[in-house]
CSV table of C-alpha atoms and ligand atoms in Angstrom, one decimal:
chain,number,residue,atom,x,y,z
A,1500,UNK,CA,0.0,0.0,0.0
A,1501,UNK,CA,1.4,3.3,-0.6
A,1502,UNK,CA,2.6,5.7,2.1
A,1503,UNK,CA,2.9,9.3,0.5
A,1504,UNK,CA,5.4,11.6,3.4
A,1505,UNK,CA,5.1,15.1,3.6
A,1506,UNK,CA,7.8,17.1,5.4
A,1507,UNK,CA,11.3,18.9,5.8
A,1508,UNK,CA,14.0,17.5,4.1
A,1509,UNK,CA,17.1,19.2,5.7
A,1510,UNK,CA,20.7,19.4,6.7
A,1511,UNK,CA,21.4,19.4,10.6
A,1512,UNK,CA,24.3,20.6,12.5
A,1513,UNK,CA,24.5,18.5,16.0
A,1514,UNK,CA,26.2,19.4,19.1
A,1515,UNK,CA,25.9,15.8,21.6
A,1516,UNK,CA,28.3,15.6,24.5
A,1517,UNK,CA,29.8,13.1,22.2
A,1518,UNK,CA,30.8,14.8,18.9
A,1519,UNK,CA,29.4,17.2,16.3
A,1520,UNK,CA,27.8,16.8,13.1
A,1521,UNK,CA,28.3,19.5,10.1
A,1522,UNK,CA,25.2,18.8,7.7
A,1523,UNK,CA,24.1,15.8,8.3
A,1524,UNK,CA,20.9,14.9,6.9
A,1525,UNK,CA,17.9,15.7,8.3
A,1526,UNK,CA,14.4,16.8,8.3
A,1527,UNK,CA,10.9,15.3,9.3
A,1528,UNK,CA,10.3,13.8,5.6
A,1529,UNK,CA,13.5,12.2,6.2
A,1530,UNK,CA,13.7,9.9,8.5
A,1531,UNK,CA,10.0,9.1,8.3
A,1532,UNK,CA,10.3,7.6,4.5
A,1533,UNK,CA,13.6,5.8,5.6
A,1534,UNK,CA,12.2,4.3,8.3
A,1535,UNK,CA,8.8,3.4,6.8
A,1536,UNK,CA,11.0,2.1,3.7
A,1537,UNK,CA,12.0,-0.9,6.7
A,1538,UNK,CA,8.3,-2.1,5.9
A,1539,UNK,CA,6.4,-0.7,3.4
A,1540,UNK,CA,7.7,-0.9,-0.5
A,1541,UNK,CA,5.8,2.2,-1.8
A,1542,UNK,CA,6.4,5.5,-0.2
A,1543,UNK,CA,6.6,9.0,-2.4
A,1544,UNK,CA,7.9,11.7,-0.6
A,1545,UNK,CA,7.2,15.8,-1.2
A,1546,UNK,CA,9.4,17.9,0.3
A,1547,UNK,CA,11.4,20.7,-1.3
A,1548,UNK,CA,15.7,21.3,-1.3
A,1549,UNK,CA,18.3,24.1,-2.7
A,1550,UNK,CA,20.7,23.2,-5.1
A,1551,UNK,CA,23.2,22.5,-2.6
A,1552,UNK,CA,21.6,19.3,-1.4
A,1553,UNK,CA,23.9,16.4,-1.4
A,1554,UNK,CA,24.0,13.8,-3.8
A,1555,UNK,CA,24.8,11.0,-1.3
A,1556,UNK,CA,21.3,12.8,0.5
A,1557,UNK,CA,19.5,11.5,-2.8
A,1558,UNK,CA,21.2,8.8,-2.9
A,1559,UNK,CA,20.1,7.1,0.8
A,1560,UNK,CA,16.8,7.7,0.3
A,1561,UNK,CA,16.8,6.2,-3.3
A,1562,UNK,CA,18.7,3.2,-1.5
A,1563,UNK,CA,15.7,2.9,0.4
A,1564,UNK,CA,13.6,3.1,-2.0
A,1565,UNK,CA,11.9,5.8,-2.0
A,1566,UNK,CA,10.3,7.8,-4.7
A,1567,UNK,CA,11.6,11.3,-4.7
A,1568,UNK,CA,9.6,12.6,-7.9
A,1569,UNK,CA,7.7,15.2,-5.3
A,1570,UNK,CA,11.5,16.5,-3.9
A,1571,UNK,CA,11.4,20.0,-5.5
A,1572,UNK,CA,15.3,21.4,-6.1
A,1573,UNK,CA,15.2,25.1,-6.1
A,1574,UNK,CA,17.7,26.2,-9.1
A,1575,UNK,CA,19.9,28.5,-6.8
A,1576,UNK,CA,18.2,27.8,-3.7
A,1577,UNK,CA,19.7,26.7,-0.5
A,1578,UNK,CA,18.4,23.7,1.8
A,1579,UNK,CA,16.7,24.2,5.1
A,1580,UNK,CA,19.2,24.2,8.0
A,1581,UNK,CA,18.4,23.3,11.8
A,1582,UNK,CA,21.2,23.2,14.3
A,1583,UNK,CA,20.9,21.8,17.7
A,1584,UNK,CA,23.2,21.0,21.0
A,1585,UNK,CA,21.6,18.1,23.7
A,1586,UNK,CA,21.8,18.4,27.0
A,1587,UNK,CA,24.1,16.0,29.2
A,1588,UNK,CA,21.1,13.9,30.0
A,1589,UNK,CA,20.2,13.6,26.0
A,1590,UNK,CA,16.6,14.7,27.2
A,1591,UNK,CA,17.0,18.1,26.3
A,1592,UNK,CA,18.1,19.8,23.3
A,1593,UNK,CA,18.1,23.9,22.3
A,1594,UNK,CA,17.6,25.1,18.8
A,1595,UNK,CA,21.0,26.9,18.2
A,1596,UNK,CA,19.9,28.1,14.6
A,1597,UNK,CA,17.2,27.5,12.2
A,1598,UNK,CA,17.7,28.8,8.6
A,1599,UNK,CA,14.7,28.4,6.8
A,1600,UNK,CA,15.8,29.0,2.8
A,1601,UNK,CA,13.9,27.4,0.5
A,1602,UNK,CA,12.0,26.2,3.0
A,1603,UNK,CA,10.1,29.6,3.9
A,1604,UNK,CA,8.6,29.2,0.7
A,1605,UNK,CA,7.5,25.8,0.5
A,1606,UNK,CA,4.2,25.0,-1.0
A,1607,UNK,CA,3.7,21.6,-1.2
A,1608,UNK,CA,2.4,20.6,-5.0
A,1609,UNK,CA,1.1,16.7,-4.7
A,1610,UNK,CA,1.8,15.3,-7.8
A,1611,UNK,CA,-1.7,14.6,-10.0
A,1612,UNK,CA,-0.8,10.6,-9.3
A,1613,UNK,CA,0.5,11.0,-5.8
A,1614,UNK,CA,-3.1,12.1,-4.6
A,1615,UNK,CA,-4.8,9.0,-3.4
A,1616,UNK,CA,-2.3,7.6,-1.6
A,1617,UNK,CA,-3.6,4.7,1.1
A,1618,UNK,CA,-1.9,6.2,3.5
A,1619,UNK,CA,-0.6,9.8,4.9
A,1620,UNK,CA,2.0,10.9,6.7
A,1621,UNK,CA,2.0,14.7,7.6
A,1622,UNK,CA,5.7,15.3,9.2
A,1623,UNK,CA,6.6,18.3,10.9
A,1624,UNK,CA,5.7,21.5,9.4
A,1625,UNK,CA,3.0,24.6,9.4
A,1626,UNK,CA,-0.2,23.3,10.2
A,1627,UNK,CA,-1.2,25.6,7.1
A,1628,UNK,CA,0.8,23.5,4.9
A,1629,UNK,CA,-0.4,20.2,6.2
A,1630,UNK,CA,-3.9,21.5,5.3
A,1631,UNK,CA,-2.9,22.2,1.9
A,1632,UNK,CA,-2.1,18.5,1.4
A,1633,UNK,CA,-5.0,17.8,3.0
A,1634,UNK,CA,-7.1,19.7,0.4
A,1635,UNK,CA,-5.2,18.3,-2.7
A,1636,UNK,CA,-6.2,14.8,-1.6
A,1637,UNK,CA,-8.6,13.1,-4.3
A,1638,UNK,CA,-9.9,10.7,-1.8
A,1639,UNK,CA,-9.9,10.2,1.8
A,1640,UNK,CA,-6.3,8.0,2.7
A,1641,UNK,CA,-7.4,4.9,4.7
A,1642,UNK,CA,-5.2,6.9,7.6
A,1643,UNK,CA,-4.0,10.1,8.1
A,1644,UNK,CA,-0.9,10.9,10.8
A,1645,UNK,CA,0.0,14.0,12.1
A,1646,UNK,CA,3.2,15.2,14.1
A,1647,UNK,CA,3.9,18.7,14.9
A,1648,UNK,CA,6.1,20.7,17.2
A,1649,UNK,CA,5.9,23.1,19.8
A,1650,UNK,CA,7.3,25.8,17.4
A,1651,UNK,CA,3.4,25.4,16.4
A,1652,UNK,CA,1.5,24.8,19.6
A,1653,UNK,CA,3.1,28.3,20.4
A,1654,UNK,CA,2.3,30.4,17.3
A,1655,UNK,CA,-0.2,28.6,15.5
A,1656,UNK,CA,-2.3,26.8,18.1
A,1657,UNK,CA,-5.9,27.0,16.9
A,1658,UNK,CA,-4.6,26.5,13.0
A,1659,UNK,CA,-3.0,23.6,14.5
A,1660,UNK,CA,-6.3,22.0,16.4
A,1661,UNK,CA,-8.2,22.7,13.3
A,1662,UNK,CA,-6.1,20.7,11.2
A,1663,UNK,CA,-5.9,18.0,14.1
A,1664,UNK,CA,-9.7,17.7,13.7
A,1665,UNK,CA,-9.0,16.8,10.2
A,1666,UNK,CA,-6.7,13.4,10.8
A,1667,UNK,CA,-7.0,10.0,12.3
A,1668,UNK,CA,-3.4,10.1,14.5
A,1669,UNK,CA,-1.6,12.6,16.3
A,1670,UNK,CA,1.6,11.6,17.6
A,1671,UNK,CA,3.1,14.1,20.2
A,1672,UNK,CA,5.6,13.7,22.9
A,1673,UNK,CA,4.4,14.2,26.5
A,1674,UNK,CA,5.7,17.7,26.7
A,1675,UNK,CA,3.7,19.1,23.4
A,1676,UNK,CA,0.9,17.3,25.0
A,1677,UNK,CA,0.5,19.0,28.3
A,1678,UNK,CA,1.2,22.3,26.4
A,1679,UNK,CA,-1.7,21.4,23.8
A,1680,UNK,CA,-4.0,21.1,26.0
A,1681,UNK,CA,-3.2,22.4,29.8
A,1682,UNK,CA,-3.6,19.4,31.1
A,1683,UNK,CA,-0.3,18.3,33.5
A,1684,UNK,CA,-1.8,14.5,33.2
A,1685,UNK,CA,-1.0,12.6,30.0
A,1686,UNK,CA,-4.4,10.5,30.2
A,1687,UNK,CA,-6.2,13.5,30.3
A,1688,UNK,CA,-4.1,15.0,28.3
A,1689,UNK,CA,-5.0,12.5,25.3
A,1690,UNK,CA,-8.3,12.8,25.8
A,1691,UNK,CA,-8.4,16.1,25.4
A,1692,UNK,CA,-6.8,15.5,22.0
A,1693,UNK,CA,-8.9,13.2,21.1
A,1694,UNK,CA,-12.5,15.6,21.7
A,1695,UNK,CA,-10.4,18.1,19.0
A,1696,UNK,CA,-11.1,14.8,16.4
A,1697,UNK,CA,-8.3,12.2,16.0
A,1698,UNK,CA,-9.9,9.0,17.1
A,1699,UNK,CA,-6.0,7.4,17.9
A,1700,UNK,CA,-3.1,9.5,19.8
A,1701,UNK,CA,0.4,8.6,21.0
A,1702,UNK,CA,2.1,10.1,23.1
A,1703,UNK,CA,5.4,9.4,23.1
A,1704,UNK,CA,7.7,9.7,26.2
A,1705,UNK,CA,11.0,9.2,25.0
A,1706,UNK,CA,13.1,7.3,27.3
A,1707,UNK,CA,9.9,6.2,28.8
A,1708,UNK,CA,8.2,4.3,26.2
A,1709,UNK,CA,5.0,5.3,24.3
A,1710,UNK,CA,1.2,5.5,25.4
A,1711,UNK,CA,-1.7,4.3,22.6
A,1712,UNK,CA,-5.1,5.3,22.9
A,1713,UNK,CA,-8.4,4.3,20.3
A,1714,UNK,CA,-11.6,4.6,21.0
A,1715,UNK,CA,-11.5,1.1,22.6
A,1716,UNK,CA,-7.7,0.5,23.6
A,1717,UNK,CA,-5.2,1.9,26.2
A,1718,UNK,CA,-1.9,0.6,25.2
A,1719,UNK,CA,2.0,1.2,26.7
A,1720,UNK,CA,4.5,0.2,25.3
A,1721,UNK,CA,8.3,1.1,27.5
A,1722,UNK,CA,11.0,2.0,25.3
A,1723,UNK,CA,14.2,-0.2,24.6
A,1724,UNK,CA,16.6,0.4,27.1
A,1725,UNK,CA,20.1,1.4,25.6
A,1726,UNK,CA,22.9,1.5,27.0
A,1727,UNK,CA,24.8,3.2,24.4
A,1728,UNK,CA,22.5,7.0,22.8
A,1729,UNK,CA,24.0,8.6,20.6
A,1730,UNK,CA,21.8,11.1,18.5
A,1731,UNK,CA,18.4,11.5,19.5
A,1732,UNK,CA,17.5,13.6,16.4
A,1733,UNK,CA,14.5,12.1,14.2
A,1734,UNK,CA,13.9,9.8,16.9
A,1735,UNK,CA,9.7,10.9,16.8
A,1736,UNK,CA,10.3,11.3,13.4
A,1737,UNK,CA,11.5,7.4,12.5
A,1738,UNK,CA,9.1,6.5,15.4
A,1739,UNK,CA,6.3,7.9,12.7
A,1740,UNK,CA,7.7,6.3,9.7
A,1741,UNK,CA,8.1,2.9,11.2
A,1742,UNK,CA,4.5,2.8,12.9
A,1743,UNK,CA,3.0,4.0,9.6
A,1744,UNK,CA,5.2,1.3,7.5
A,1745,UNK,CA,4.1,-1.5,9.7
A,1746,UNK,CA,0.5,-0.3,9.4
A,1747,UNK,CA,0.8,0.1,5.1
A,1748,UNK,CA,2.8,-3.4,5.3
A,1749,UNK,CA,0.2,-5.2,7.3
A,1750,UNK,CA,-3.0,-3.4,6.4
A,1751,UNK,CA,-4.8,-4.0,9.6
A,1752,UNK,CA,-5.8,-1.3,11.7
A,1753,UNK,CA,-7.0,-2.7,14.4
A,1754,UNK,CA,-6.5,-2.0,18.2
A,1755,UNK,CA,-4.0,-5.2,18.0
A,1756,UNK,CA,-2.1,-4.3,14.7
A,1757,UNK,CA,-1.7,-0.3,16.4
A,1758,UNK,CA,0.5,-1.8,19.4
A,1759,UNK,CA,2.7,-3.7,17.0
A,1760,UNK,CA,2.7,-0.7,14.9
A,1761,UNK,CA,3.3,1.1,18.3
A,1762,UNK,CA,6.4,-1.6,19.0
A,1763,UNK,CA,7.8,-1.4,15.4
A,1764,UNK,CA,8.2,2.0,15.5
A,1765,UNK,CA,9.6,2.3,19.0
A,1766,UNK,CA,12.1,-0.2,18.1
A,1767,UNK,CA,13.1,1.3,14.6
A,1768,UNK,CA,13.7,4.5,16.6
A,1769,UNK,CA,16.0,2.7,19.2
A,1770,UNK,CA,18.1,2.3,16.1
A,1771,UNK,CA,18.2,5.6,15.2
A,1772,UNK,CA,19.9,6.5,18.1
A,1773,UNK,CA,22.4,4.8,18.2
A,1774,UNK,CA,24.5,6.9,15.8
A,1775,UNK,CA,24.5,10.5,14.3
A,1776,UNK,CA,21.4,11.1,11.4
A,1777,UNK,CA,19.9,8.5,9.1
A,1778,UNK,CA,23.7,6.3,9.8
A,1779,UNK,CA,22.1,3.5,11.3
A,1780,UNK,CA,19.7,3.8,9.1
A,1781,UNK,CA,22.3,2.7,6.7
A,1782,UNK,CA,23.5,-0.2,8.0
A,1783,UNK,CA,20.5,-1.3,9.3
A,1784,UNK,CA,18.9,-4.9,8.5
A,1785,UNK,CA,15.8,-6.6,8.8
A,1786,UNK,CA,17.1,-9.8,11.0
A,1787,UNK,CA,18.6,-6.9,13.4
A,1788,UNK,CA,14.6,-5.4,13.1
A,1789,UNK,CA,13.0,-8.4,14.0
A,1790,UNK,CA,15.4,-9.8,16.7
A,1791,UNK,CA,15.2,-6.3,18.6
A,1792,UNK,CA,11.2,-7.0,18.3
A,1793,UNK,CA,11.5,-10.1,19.9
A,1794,UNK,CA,13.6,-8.2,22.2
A,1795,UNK,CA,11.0,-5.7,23.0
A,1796,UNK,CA,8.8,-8.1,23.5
A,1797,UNK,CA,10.2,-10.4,26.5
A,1798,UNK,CA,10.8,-7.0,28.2
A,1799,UNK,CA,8.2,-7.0,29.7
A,1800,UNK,CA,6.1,-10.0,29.3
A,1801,UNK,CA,5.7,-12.5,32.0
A,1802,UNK,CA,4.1,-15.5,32.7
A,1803,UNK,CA,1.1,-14.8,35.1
A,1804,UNK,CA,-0.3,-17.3,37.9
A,1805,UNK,CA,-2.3,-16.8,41.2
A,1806,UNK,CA,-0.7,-16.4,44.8
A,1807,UNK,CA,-2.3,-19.7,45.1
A,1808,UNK,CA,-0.1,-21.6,42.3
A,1809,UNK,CA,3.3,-19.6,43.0
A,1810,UNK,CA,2.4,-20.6,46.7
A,1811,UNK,CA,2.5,-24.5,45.1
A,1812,UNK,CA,6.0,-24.0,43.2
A,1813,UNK,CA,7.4,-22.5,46.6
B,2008,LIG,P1,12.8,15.2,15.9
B,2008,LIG,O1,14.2,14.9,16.6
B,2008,LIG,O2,12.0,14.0,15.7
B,2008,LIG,O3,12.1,16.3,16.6
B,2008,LIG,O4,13.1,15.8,14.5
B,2008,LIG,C1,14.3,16.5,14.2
B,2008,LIG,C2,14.3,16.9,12.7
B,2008,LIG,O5,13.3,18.0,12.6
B,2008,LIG,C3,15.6,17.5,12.3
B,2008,LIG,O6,16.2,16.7,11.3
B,2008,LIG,C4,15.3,18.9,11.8
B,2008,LIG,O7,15.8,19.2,10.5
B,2008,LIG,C5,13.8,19.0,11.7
B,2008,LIG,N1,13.2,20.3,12.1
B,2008,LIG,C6,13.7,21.1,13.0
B,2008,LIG,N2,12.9,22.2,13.1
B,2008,LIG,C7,12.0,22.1,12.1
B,2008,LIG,C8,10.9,23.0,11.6
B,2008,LIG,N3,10.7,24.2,12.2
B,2008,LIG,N4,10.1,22.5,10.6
B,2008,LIG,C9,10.4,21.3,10.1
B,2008,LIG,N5,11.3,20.4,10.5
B,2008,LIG,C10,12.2,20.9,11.5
């Protein structure tokens, strides 16, 4: 099924306490195709670029297979920038710089063919511009997902909520919820995104895992525990990609399918981690995929019995 990813495409300069990056590749379009590209074979991406963009950036995401007939190049232009340094603790992270370039101009064009795709993903940018893709849509996508930022909750909060109302999943972390909606409690917190129209929202915790709600489920899944982060960049981003891969793989949107969706993403962005950009990306493999599923899984499954039967085995 076909996944069509709409987003920044960008070059990032990284500050971690343990190195630096000088444009590296970047951007929400990014690392959602790549990581949906682990699952799903037919994923179109729009996004616009300068002229300087490198080839080896065209070249990965070809690798991956994705179709870059909606990347605009801007004769002249210059790519969007975004530079940022983490915090000790890898939690935090402050925008050092964000040149916008060709990217303060973007207006995404959906190519005539690209607009019934079975799926949508809406990465990171304006809420305007996600509900100009939304409008160029020939027919309703069997799923729509959102991300945002809280660049957006902060200037453009009721643009944002309208275009919420329009989607089927909004994926935000913990802190963009409580900001969204006032509410210090993440339960409540979801529900209050829900009343605004999505019927499914994650939030996702980071270090902490990620929490699923439906209209009939309550699912939470803990994040793999690493002993070794690296680069938390695109982490939400591949989390996106990989939970909307699985979904376009698989087909199945039920309450079941959504908390393996839920796992596969959380694991493909334990991956991402692990080194600066889209590099483990690279190197990734499908055996490593599936074995850190497995993983995931015995983490925190456990076989149930009464106080009466452990009593017995005592
Ligand atoms: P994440 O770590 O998942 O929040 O995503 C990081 C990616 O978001 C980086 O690769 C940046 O290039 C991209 N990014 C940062 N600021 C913006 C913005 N204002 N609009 C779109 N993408 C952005």
């Amino acid at each position: 099924m076909s996944i069509l990813v709409v987003g920044s495409v960008a070059l990032d300069t990284l500050e971690t306490p343990f190195g630096r990056a000088d444009d590296a590749l970047g951007g929400s379009a990014t690392f959602i195709s790549a990581a949906a590209s682990f699952f799903a074979s037919d994923i179109r991406l729009v996004g616009v670029v300068g002229e300087d963009f490198p080839q080896d950036g065209i070249d990965f995401l070809r690798s991956r297979g994705v179709d870059l007939a909606g990347l605009e190049v801007v004769p002249g232009g210059k790519t969007f920038r975004w530079s940022g340094r983490y915090h000790d603790d890898m939690n935090g992270r402050d925008t050092l710089d964000t040149q916008l370039n060709v990217f303060a101009d973007f207006n995404p064009q959906i190519p005539a063919d690209w607009r019934s795709p079975d799926f949508l993903a809406l990465g990171n940018i304006h809420p305007a511009l996600q509900q100009q893709v939304l409008g160029q849509m020939a027919k309703r996508p069997k799923l729509v997902v959102l991300d945002t930022m809280n660049l957006w909750i902060d200037l453009t909060p009721d643009e944002l909520k309208a275009t919420m109302a329009r989607v089927d999943v909004v994926i935000v972390n913990d802190t963009e919820a409580r900001q969204l909606t006032g509410e210090s409690n993440l339960i409540r917190a979801a529900k209050a995104i829900r009343a605004l129209g999505p019927s499914i929202v994650i939030v996702k915790k980071g270090e902490h895992g990620a929490l699923l709600f439906t209209p009939t489920a309550f699912f939470s899944a803990p994040a793999y525990p690493l002993e070794d982060l690296f680069d938390p960049t695109g982490a939400g981003d591949t989390f996106l990609g990989g939970f909307i891969g699985y979904l376009a793989r698989t087909g199945d949107l039920s309450d079941d399918n959504l908390k393996r969706a839920v796992v596969h993403g959380s694991v493909l962005a334990s991956f991402c981690v692990e080194a600066f950009s889209v590099e483990r990306l690279k190197t990734l493999t499908e055996a490593q995929v599936s074995e850190r599923v497995n993983a995931f899984r015995d983490l925190s499954a456990f076989a149930l019995e009464t106080l009466d039967q452990a009593a017995d085995e005592a």
